[in-house]
Structures are given as structure tokens and as C-alpha cells.
Tab-separated table of N, CA and C in Angstrom:
chain	number	residue	atom	x	y	z
A	156	THR	N	-34.519	-45.412	-39.455
A	156	THR	CA	-34.272	-46.178	-40.702
A	156	THR	C	-33.576	-47.416	-40.433
A	157	LEU	N	-33.762	-48.463	-41.141
A	157	LEU	CA	-33.269	-49.854	-40.864
A	157	LEU	C	-31.802	-49.825	-41.661
A	158	PRO	N	-30.885	-50.571	-40.777
A	158	PRO	CA	-29.545	-50.613	-41.267
A	158	PRO	C	-29.583	-51.622	-42.463
A	159	ASN	N	-28.782	-51.299	-43.484
A	159	ASN	CA	-28.476	-52.249	-44.507
A	159	ASN	C	-27.017	-52.617	-44.501
A	160	VAL	N	-26.320	-52.097	-43.584
A	160	VAL	CA	-24.839	-52.433	-43.485
A	160	VAL	C	-24.479	-52.690	-41.951
A	161	LEU	N	-23.871	-53.833	-41.766
A	161	LEU	CA	-23.420	-54.025	-40.259
A	161	LEU	C	-21.867	-53.932	-40.352
A	162	LEU	N	-21.387	-53.191	-39.297
A	162	LEU	CA	-19.938	-52.994	-38.965
A	162	LEU	C	-19.695	-53.933	-37.673
A	163	LEU	N	-19.015	-54.989	-37.893
A	163	LEU	CA	-18.790	-55.944	-36.775
A	163	LEU	C	-17.294	-56.116	-36.284
A	164	GLY	N	-17.038	-56.086	-35.057
A	164	GLY	CA	-15.673	-56.287	-34.690
A	164	GLY	C	-15.783	-56.848	-33.081
A	165	CYS	N	-14.900	-57.752	-32.656
A	165	CYS	CA	-15.044	-58.190	-31.442
A	165	CYS	C	-13.665	-58.824	-30.874
A	166	THR	N	-13.496	-58.849	-29.697
A	166	THR	CA	-12.308	-59.721	-29.079
A	166	THR	C	-12.689	-61.288	-29.113
A	167	SER	N	-11.535	-61.945	-28.727
A	167	SER	CA	-11.727	-63.334	-28.799
A	167	SER	C	-12.851	-63.653	-27.809
A	168	GLN	N	-13.656	-64.892	-28.153
A	168	GLN	CA	-14.599	-65.282	-27.534
A	168	GLN	C	-14.501	-66.797	-27.238
A	169	ILE	N	-14.901	-67.146	-25.979
A	169	ILE	CA	-14.867	-68.614	-25.491
A	169	ILE	C	-15.617	-69.462	-26.685
A	170	ASP	N	-16.808	-69.118	-26.907
A	170	ASP	CA	-17.591	-69.796	-27.975
A	170	ASP	C	-18.038	-68.921	-29.047
A	171	LEU	N	-17.115	-68.761	-30.011
A	171	LEU	CA	-17.319	-67.961	-31.267
A	171	LEU	C	-18.728	-68.135	-31.908
A	172	PRO	N	-18.909	-69.565	-32.240
A	172	PRO	CA	-20.219	-69.825	-32.845
A	172	PRO	C	-21.449	-69.293	-32.080
A	173	ALA	N	-21.416	-69.537	-30.806
A	173	ALA	CA	-22.486	-69.180	-29.996
A	173	ALA	C	-22.578	-67.749	-30.071
A	174	PHE	N	-21.389	-66.947	-29.959
A	174	PHE	CA	-21.503	-65.477	-29.993
A	174	PHE	C	-22.172	-64.877	-31.270
A	175	ILE	N	-21.725	-65.517	-32.363
A	175	ILE	CA	-22.126	-65.216	-33.737
A	175	ILE	C	-23.664	-65.409	-34.079
A	176	HIS	N	-24.081	-66.371	-33.379
A	176	HIS	CA	-25.495	-66.923	-33.726
A	176	HIS	C	-26.548	-65.724	-33.786
A	177	PRO	N	-26.562	-64.971	-32.661
A	177	PRO	CA	-27.636	-63.785	-32.745
A	177	PRO	C	-27.260	-62.789	-33.626
A	178	VAL	N	-26.100	-62.571	-34.116
A	178	VAL	CA	-25.825	-61.758	-35.018
A	178	VAL	C	-26.377	-62.325	-36.451
A	179	VAL	N	-26.189	-63.603	-36.642
A	179	VAL	CA	-26.601	-64.275	-37.912
A	179	VAL	C	-28.205	-64.087	-37.985
A	180	GLU	N	-28.876	-64.342	-36.848
A	180	GLU	CA	-30.287	-64.202	-36.729
A	180	GLU	C	-30.742	-62.611	-37.000
A	181	TYR	N	-29.860	-61.909	-36.504
A	181	TYR	CA	-30.364	-60.333	-36.868
A	181	TYR	C	-30.198	-60.122	-38.308
A	182	LEU	N	-29.097	-60.406	-38.932
A	182	LEU	CA	-28.772	-60.284	-40.316
A	182	LEU	C	-29.779	-60.795	-41.140
A	183	VAL	N	-30.369	-61.955	-40.932
A	183	VAL	CA	-31.370	-62.516	-41.527
A	183	VAL	C	-32.781	-61.942	-41.417
A	184	ASP	N	-33.125	-61.739	-40.269
A	184	ASP	CA	-34.581	-60.987	-39.809
A	184	ASP	C	-34.457	-59.567	-40.444
A	185	ALA	N	-33.373	-58.770	-40.477
A	185	ALA	CA	-33.345	-57.434	-40.884
A	185	ALA	C	-33.126	-57.268	-42.208
A	186	GLY	N	-32.622	-58.312	-42.830
A	186	GLY	CA	-32.258	-58.298	-44.270
A	186	GLY	C	-31.167	-57.339	-44.605
A	187	VAL	N	-30.042	-57.482	-43.773
A	187	VAL	CA	-28.930	-56.650	-43.826
A	187	VAL	C	-28.125	-57.184	-45.059
A	188	GLY	N	-27.665	-56.322	-46.017
A	188	GLY	CA	-27.143	-56.665	-47.232
A	188	GLY	C	-25.561	-56.869	-47.100
A	189	SER	N	-24.873	-56.147	-46.301
A	189	SER	CA	-23.442	-56.274	-46.183
A	189	SER	C	-22.878	-56.242	-44.689
A	190	VAL	N	-21.878	-56.792	-44.638
A	190	VAL	CA	-21.109	-56.799	-43.255
A	190	VAL	C	-19.641	-56.508	-43.425
A	191	VAL	N	-19.200	-55.442	-42.838
A	191	VAL	CA	-17.939	-55.044	-42.786
A	191	VAL	C	-17.412	-55.407	-41.527
A	192	ILE	N	-16.225	-56.526	-41.685
A	192	ILE	CA	-15.683	-56.929	-40.377
A	192	ILE	C	-14.305	-56.252	-40.069
A	193	THR	N	-13.991	-55.857	-38.975
A	193	THR	CA	-12.880	-55.206	-38.518
A	193	THR	C	-12.332	-55.941	-37.288
A	194	GLN	N	-11.195	-55.262	-36.910
A	194	GLN	CA	-10.527	-55.669	-35.607
A	194	GLN	C	-10.263	-54.675	-34.663
A	195	PRO	N	-11.160	-54.572	-33.429
A	195	PRO	CA	-10.912	-53.483	-32.697
A	195	PRO	C	-9.441	-53.361	-32.151
A	196	GLN	N	-9.213	-52.105	-31.837
A	196	GLN	CA	-7.743	-51.722	-31.471
A	196	GLN	C	-7.741	-51.220	-30.033
A	197	GLY	N	-6.592	-51.258	-29.418
A	197	GLY	CA	-6.274	-50.542	-28.250
A	197	GLY	C	-6.964	-50.941	-27.003
A	198	GLY	N	-7.652	-51.926	-27.061
A	198	GLY	CA	-8.338	-52.394	-25.826
A	198	GLY	C	-7.515	-53.437	-24.930
A	199	ARG	N	-8.190	-53.645	-23.790
A	199	ARG	CA	-7.261	-54.550	-22.827
A	199	ARG	C	-7.103	-55.944	-23.444
A	200	MET	N	-7.962	-56.366	-24.302
A	200	MET	CA	-8.104	-57.634	-25.020
A	200	MET	C	-7.767	-57.390	-26.295
A	201	PRO	N	-6.930	-58.247	-26.939
A	201	PRO	CA	-6.824	-57.996	-28.428
A	201	PRO	C	-7.907	-58.242	-29.347
A	202	GLY	N	-8.108	-57.616	-30.406
A	202	GLY	CA	-9.395	-57.721	-31.204
A	202	GLY	C	-9.231	-59.168	-32.089
A	203	LEU	N	-10.318	-59.745	-32.217
A	203	LEU	CA	-10.145	-61.152	-33.038
A	203	LEU	C	-9.808	-60.664	-34.422
A	204	GLY	N	-8.941	-61.381	-35.004
A	204	GLY	CA	-8.658	-61.203	-36.574
A	204	GLY	C	-9.769	-61.380	-37.521
A	205	VAL	N	-9.683	-60.394	-38.462
A	205	VAL	CA	-10.865	-60.459	-39.479
A	205	VAL	C	-11.098	-61.635	-40.130
A	206	GLU	N	-9.988	-62.475	-40.376
A	206	GLU	CA	-10.190	-63.575	-41.206
A	206	GLU	C	-10.904	-64.543	-40.307
A	207	GLU	N	-10.683	-64.660	-38.894
A	207	GLU	CA	-11.348	-65.610	-37.935
A	207	GLU	C	-12.816	-65.347	-37.998
A	208	LEU	N	-13.050	-63.983	-37.698
A	208	LEU	CA	-14.408	-63.758	-37.655
A	208	LEU	C	-15.205	-63.983	-38.789
A	209	ALA	N	-14.736	-63.750	-39.937
A	209	ALA	CA	-15.376	-63.859	-41.207
A	209	ALA	C	-15.418	-65.276	-41.488
A	210	SER	N	-14.833	-66.069	-41.167
A	210	SER	CA	-14.919	-67.567	-41.207
A	210	SER	C	-16.004	-68.080	-40.302
A	211	ALA	N	-16.043	-67.563	-39.222
A	211	ALA	CA	-17.148	-68.160	-38.150
A	211	ALA	C	-18.432	-67.528	-38.696
A	212	LEU	N	-18.434	-66.247	-39.180
A	212	LEU	CA	-19.932	-65.768	-39.746
A	212	LEU	C	-20.233	-66.475	-40.996
A	213	GLY	N	-19.239	-66.669	-41.955
A	213	GLY	CA	-19.583	-67.479	-42.982
A	213	GLY	C	-20.063	-68.818	-42.975
A	214	GLU	N	-19.608	-69.485	-41.790
A	214	GLU	CA	-20.035	-70.887	-41.730
A	214	GLU	C	-21.517	-70.912	-41.222
A	215	GLN	N	-22.039	-69.997	-40.662
A	215	GLN	CA	-23.303	-69.922	-40.283
A	215	GLN	C	-24.342	-69.168	-41.202
A	216	LEU	N	-23.715	-68.355	-42.194
A	216	LEU	CA	-24.428	-67.556	-43.216
A	216	LEU	C	-23.531	-67.625	-44.472
A	217	PRO	N	-23.559	-68.583	-45.256
A	217	PRO	CA	-22.610	-68.562	-46.234
A	217	PRO	C	-22.964	-67.652	-47.510
A	218	ASP	N	-23.928	-67.078	-47.513
A	218	ASP	CA	-24.323	-66.195	-48.651
A	218	ASP	C	-24.302	-64.764	-48.277
A	219	VAL	N	-23.636	-64.367	-47.100
A	219	VAL	CA	-23.463	-63.040	-46.550
A	219	VAL	C	-22.271	-62.377	-47.343
A	220	VAL	N	-22.550	-61.084	-47.586
A	220	VAL	CA	-21.539	-60.337	-48.493
A	220	VAL	C	-20.641	-59.651	-47.322
A	221	LEU	N	-19.318	-60.200	-47.322
A	221	LEU	CA	-18.338	-59.631	-46.384
A	221	LEU	C	-17.296	-58.856	-46.789
A	222	HIS	N	-17.010	-57.878	-46.209
A	222	HIS	CA	-15.890	-57.005	-46.545
A	222	HIS	C	-14.946	-56.831	-45.225
A	223	LEU	N	-13.616	-57.306	-45.548
A	223	LEU	CA	-12.769	-57.256	-44.487
A	223	LEU	C	-11.854	-56.044	-44.433
A	224	GLU	N	-11.784	-55.473	-43.327
A	224	GLU	CA	-10.938	-54.400	-43.133
A	224	GLU	C	-10.334	-54.271	-41.846
A	225	ALA	N	-9.169	-54.427	-41.516
A	225	ALA	CA	-8.624	-54.590	-40.062
A	225	ALA	C	-8.524	-53.306	-39.413
A	226	ASP	N	-8.397	-52.355	-40.139
A	226	ASP	CA	-8.278	-50.953	-39.338
A	226	ASP	C	-9.824	-50.548	-39.166
A	227	PRO	N	-10.265	-50.411	-37.785
A	227	PRO	CA	-11.573	-49.794	-37.546
A	227	PRO	C	-11.977	-48.529	-38.263
A	228	ALA	N	-11.028	-47.551	-38.291
A	228	ALA	CA	-11.363	-46.157	-39.046
A	228	ALA	C	-11.515	-46.589	-40.596
A	229	SER	N	-10.732	-47.313	-41.065
A	229	SER	CA	-10.979	-47.607	-42.609
A	229	SER	C	-12.206	-48.494	-42.811
A	230	ALA	N	-12.424	-49.411	-41.873
A	230	ALA	CA	-13.793	-50.127	-41.892
A	230	ALA	C	-14.822	-49.295	-41.834
A	231	PHE	N	-14.883	-48.413	-41.087
A	231	PHE	CA	-15.977	-47.327	-40.721
A	231	PHE	C	-16.329	-46.649	-42.102
A	232	GLU	N	-15.210	-46.207	-42.671
A	232	GLU	CA	-15.276	-45.515	-43.934
A	232	GLU	C	-15.920	-46.205	-45.071
A	233	ALA	N	-15.520	-47.563	-45.130
A	233	ALA	CA	-15.714	-48.471	-46.264
A	233	ALA	C	-17.279	-48.679	-45.931
A	234	ALA	N	-17.625	-48.914	-44.736
A	234	ALA	CA	-19.161	-49.338	-44.501
A	234	ALA	C	-20.016	-48.171	-44.830
A	235	CYS	N	-19.552	-46.897	-44.439
A	235	CYS	CA	-20.435	-45.838	-44.822
A	235	CYS	C	-20.726	-45.677	-46.340
A	236	LEU	N	-19.809	-46.187	-47.118
A	236	LEU	CA	-19.977	-46.123	-48.546
A	236	LEU	C	-20.883	-47.055	-49.217
A	237	LEU	N	-21.117	-48.267	-48.255
A	237	LEU	CA	-22.084	-49.283	-48.488
A	237	LEU	C	-23.473	-48.918	-48.228
A	238	VAL	N	-23.678	-47.933	-47.361
A	238	VAL	CA	-24.887	-47.568	-47.009
A	238	VAL	C	-25.758	-46.985	-48.043
A	239	GLU	N	-27.047	-47.513	-48.241
A	239	GLU	CA	-28.052	-46.978	-49.268
A	239	GLU	C	-28.764	-45.986	-48.725
A	240	GLU	N	-29.443	-45.171	-49.567
A	240	GLU	CA	-30.343	-44.110	-49.207
A	240	GLU	C	-31.455	-44.672	-48.426
A	241	GLU	N	-31.916	-43.928	-47.562
A	241	GLU	CA	-32.907	-44.159	-46.469
A	241	GLU	C	-32.543	-45.360	-45.757
A	242	GLN	N	-31.319	-45.842	-45.652
A	242	GLN	CA	-30.797	-46.856	-44.919
A	242	GLN	C	-29.760	-46.426	-43.847
A	243	SER	N	-29.255	-47.183	-43.062
A	243	SER	CA	-28.222	-46.800	-42.104
A	243	SER	C	-27.214	-47.850	-41.632
A	244	LEU	N	-26.367	-47.504	-40.930
A	244	LEU	CA	-25.180	-48.391	-40.484
A	244	LEU	C	-25.457	-48.822	-39.096
A	245	LEU	N	-25.172	-50.052	-38.817
A	245	LEU	CA	-25.235	-50.599	-37.394
A	245	LEU	C	-23.910	-50.969	-37.002
A	246	CYS	N	-23.200	-50.408	-35.947
A	246	CYS	CA	-21.954	-50.822	-35.518
A	246	CYS	C	-22.055	-51.593	-34.187
A	247	ILE	N	-21.592	-53.008	-34.151
A	247	ILE	CA	-21.943	-53.790	-32.980
A	247	ILE	C	-20.631	-54.675	-32.733
A	248	GLY	N	-20.668	-55.351	-31.520
A	248	GLY	CA	-19.480	-56.033	-31.158
A	248	GLY	C	-18.758	-55.684	-29.992
A	249	SER	N	-17.488	-55.222	-29.976
A	249	SER	CA	-16.877	-54.858	-28.932
A	249	SER	C	-16.940	-53.364	-28.489
A	250	LEU	N	-16.865	-53.123	-27.299
A	250	LEU	CA	-16.934	-51.806	-26.763
A	250	LEU	C	-15.627	-51.025	-27.279
A	251	TYR	N	-14.645	-51.806	-27.354
A	251	TYR	CA	-13.261	-51.238	-27.997
A	251	TYR	C	-13.707	-50.661	-29.277
A	252	LEU	N	-14.434	-51.436	-30.188
A	252	LEU	CA	-14.695	-50.981	-31.543
A	252	LEU	C	-15.513	-49.558	-31.546
A	253	ALA	N	-16.423	-49.633	-30.587
A	253	ALA	CA	-17.236	-48.288	-30.308
A	253	ALA	C	-16.270	-47.245	-30.010
A	254	GLY	N	-15.414	-47.519	-29.205
A	254	GLY	CA	-14.366	-46.367	-28.938
A	254	GLY	C	-13.638	-46.016	-30.044
A	255	ASN	N	-13.123	-47.075	-30.895
A	255	ASN	CA	-12.267	-46.691	-32.054
A	255	ASN	C	-13.024	-45.842	-33.155
A	256	ILE	N	-14.481	-46.071	-33.266
A	256	ILE	CA	-15.287	-45.269	-34.078
A	256	ILE	C	-15.518	-43.808	-33.483
A	257	LEU	N	-15.736	-43.773	-32.210
A	257	LEU	CA	-15.904	-42.540	-31.564
A	257	LEU	C	-14.666	-41.680	-31.884
A	258	ARG	N	-13.545	-42.273	-31.626
A	258	ARG	CA	-12.194	-41.566	-31.815
A	258	ARG	C	-12.029	-41.202	-33.233
A	259	HIS	N	-12.383	-41.891	-34.143
A	259	HIS	CA	-12.227	-41.642	-35.693
A	259	HIS	C	-13.115	-40.428	-35.960
A	260	LEU	N	-14.340	-40.408	-35.494
A	260	LEU	CA	-15.189	-39.128	-35.488
A	260	LEU	C	-14.911	-37.977	-34.668
A	261	GLY	N	-13.953	-37.990	-33.918
A	261	GLY	CA	-13.624	-37.102	-32.869
A	261	GLY	C	-14.596	-36.795	-31.992
A	262	LEU	N	-15.278	-37.790	-31.574
A	262	LEU	CA	-16.263	-37.869	-30.528
A	262	LEU	C	-16.025	-38.450	-29.292
A	263	ASP	N	-14.696	-38.612	-29.020
A	263	ASP	CA	-14.242	-39.365	-27.870
A	263	ASP	C	-13.740	-38.366	-26.629
A	264	ASP	N	-14.051	-37.126	-26.633
A	264	ASP	CA	-13.608	-36.447	-25.630
A	264	ASP	C	-14.641	-36.160	-24.548
A	265	ASP	N	-14.484	-35.666	-23.374
A	265	ASP	CA	-15.513	-35.664	-22.167
A	265	ASP	C	-16.643	-34.991	-22.660
A	266	GLU	N	-16.624	-33.896	-23.418
A	266	GLU	CA	-17.720	-33.101	-23.942
A	266	GLU	C	-18.615	-33.851	-24.702
A	267	ALA	N	-18.050	-34.746	-25.734
A	267	ALA	CA	-18.873	-35.473	-26.677
A	267	ALA	C	-19.501	-36.659	-26.065
A	268	LEU	N	-18.769	-37.168	-24.879
A	268	LEU	CA	-19.355	-38.418	-24.301
A	268	LEU	C	-20.286	-37.967	-23.090
A	269	THR	N	-20.606	-36.800	-22.842
A	269	THR	CA	-21.626	-36.413	-21.827
A	269	THR	C	-22.931	-36.573	-22.431
A	270	ILE	N	-23.904	-37.359	-21.728
A	270	ILE	CA	-25.208	-37.392	-22.163
A	270	ILE	C	-26.044	-36.626	-21.207
A	271	LEU	N	-25.617	-36.105	-20.178
A	271	LEU	CA	-26.419	-35.246	-19.314
A	271	LEU	C	-25.865	-33.906	-19.291
A	272	ASP	N	-26.625	-32.967	-19.152
A	272	ASP	CA	-26.337	-31.638	-19.201
A	272	ASP	C	-25.888	-31.327	-17.499
A	273	PRO	N	-24.648	-30.806	-17.487
A	273	PRO	CA	-23.971	-30.754	-16.150
A	273	PRO	C	-24.962	-29.704	-15.194
A	274	LEU	N	-25.588	-28.775	-15.853
A	274	LEU	CA	-26.487	-27.848	-15.116
A	274	LEU	C	-27.628	-28.489	-14.613
A	275	GLU	N	-28.252	-29.511	-15.710
A	275	GLU	CA	-29.373	-30.369	-15.055
A	275	GLU	C	-29.130	-31.240	-13.949
A	276	GLU	N	-27.858	-31.975	-13.836
A	276	GLU	CA	-27.307	-32.829	-13.096
A	276	GLU	C	-27.294	-32.027	-11.690
A	277	GLU	N	-26.954	-30.737	-11.646
A	277	GLU	CA	-26.815	-29.961	-10.383
A	277	GLU	C	-28.114	-29.403	-9.920
A	278	GLY	N	-29.172	-29.720	-10.671
A	278	GLY	CA	-30.595	-29.204	-10.253
A	278	GLY	C	-30.641	-27.715	-10.695
A	279	MET	N	-29.807	-27.181	-11.456
A	279	MET	CA	-29.748	-25.676	-11.686
A	279	MET	C	-30.753	-25.188	-12.879
A	280	ILE	N	-31.392	-26.270	-13.656
A	280	ILE	CA	-32.340	-26.017	-14.628
A	280	ILE	C	-33.415	-27.033	-14.642
């Protein structure tokens, strides 16, 4: 299913407009209707403030519908409420944001993060 909502959060960027440009292209090409902007937490680099990220995105795409929620868990919940039937949510930006969302979903332990079956790795199956 195609996403109709984008959850976006990142750390500071050397060239924020250049970082945002492919996101803008995706939003236009995919017809994404809403963007929830958040601020990744707990990483080595501080998350970019929601107002600054919203401003940068709005400069390149003035008609985009933006929702600002600094807390990643609250932003995820808000984004889920915006997802329409037969659509989905795409979460992009910082790896720290992905970690925040996995933690919120209770999927940040070793078992949840394992993509390979340990028995398969050892050649036992």
C-alpha cells in the first residue's frame, strides 16, 4: 500500500535545503497528503527542532499539510491517526527516529531486532 502520511525527523544537516529536496520530490510524486514532523531523541547528535524542519520543508513545498509534534512517540500516534484506509505510514529521516519508534512499539529488544533465525545462521536448519 502507498503511504499517505510521512513521519519525518532528523538531526542537524550541513545543507538542510539539499537534505529536504528528495523528500519534497517524494511527497509530490507519491501524493502524500500529510507530514508529521518530530524531533528524534536520545541520539549522539541532537534532533533538529520541529519548527526549523517544518520551515525548511514549507519553503520548498508551501502547500504541504504539516503536523508538528516534538515527542517521537506522540508524533507516531498522531501520524497513525492520519493514515487512511488502504494507505500506510512512512517513517524516514534519522536512524535515531527509527529507534524511538521501535522503542515506542516495544520492538527494540534483541529478539525483535533479529532478522535472521539463529538456528539458520548456525546451519542447523
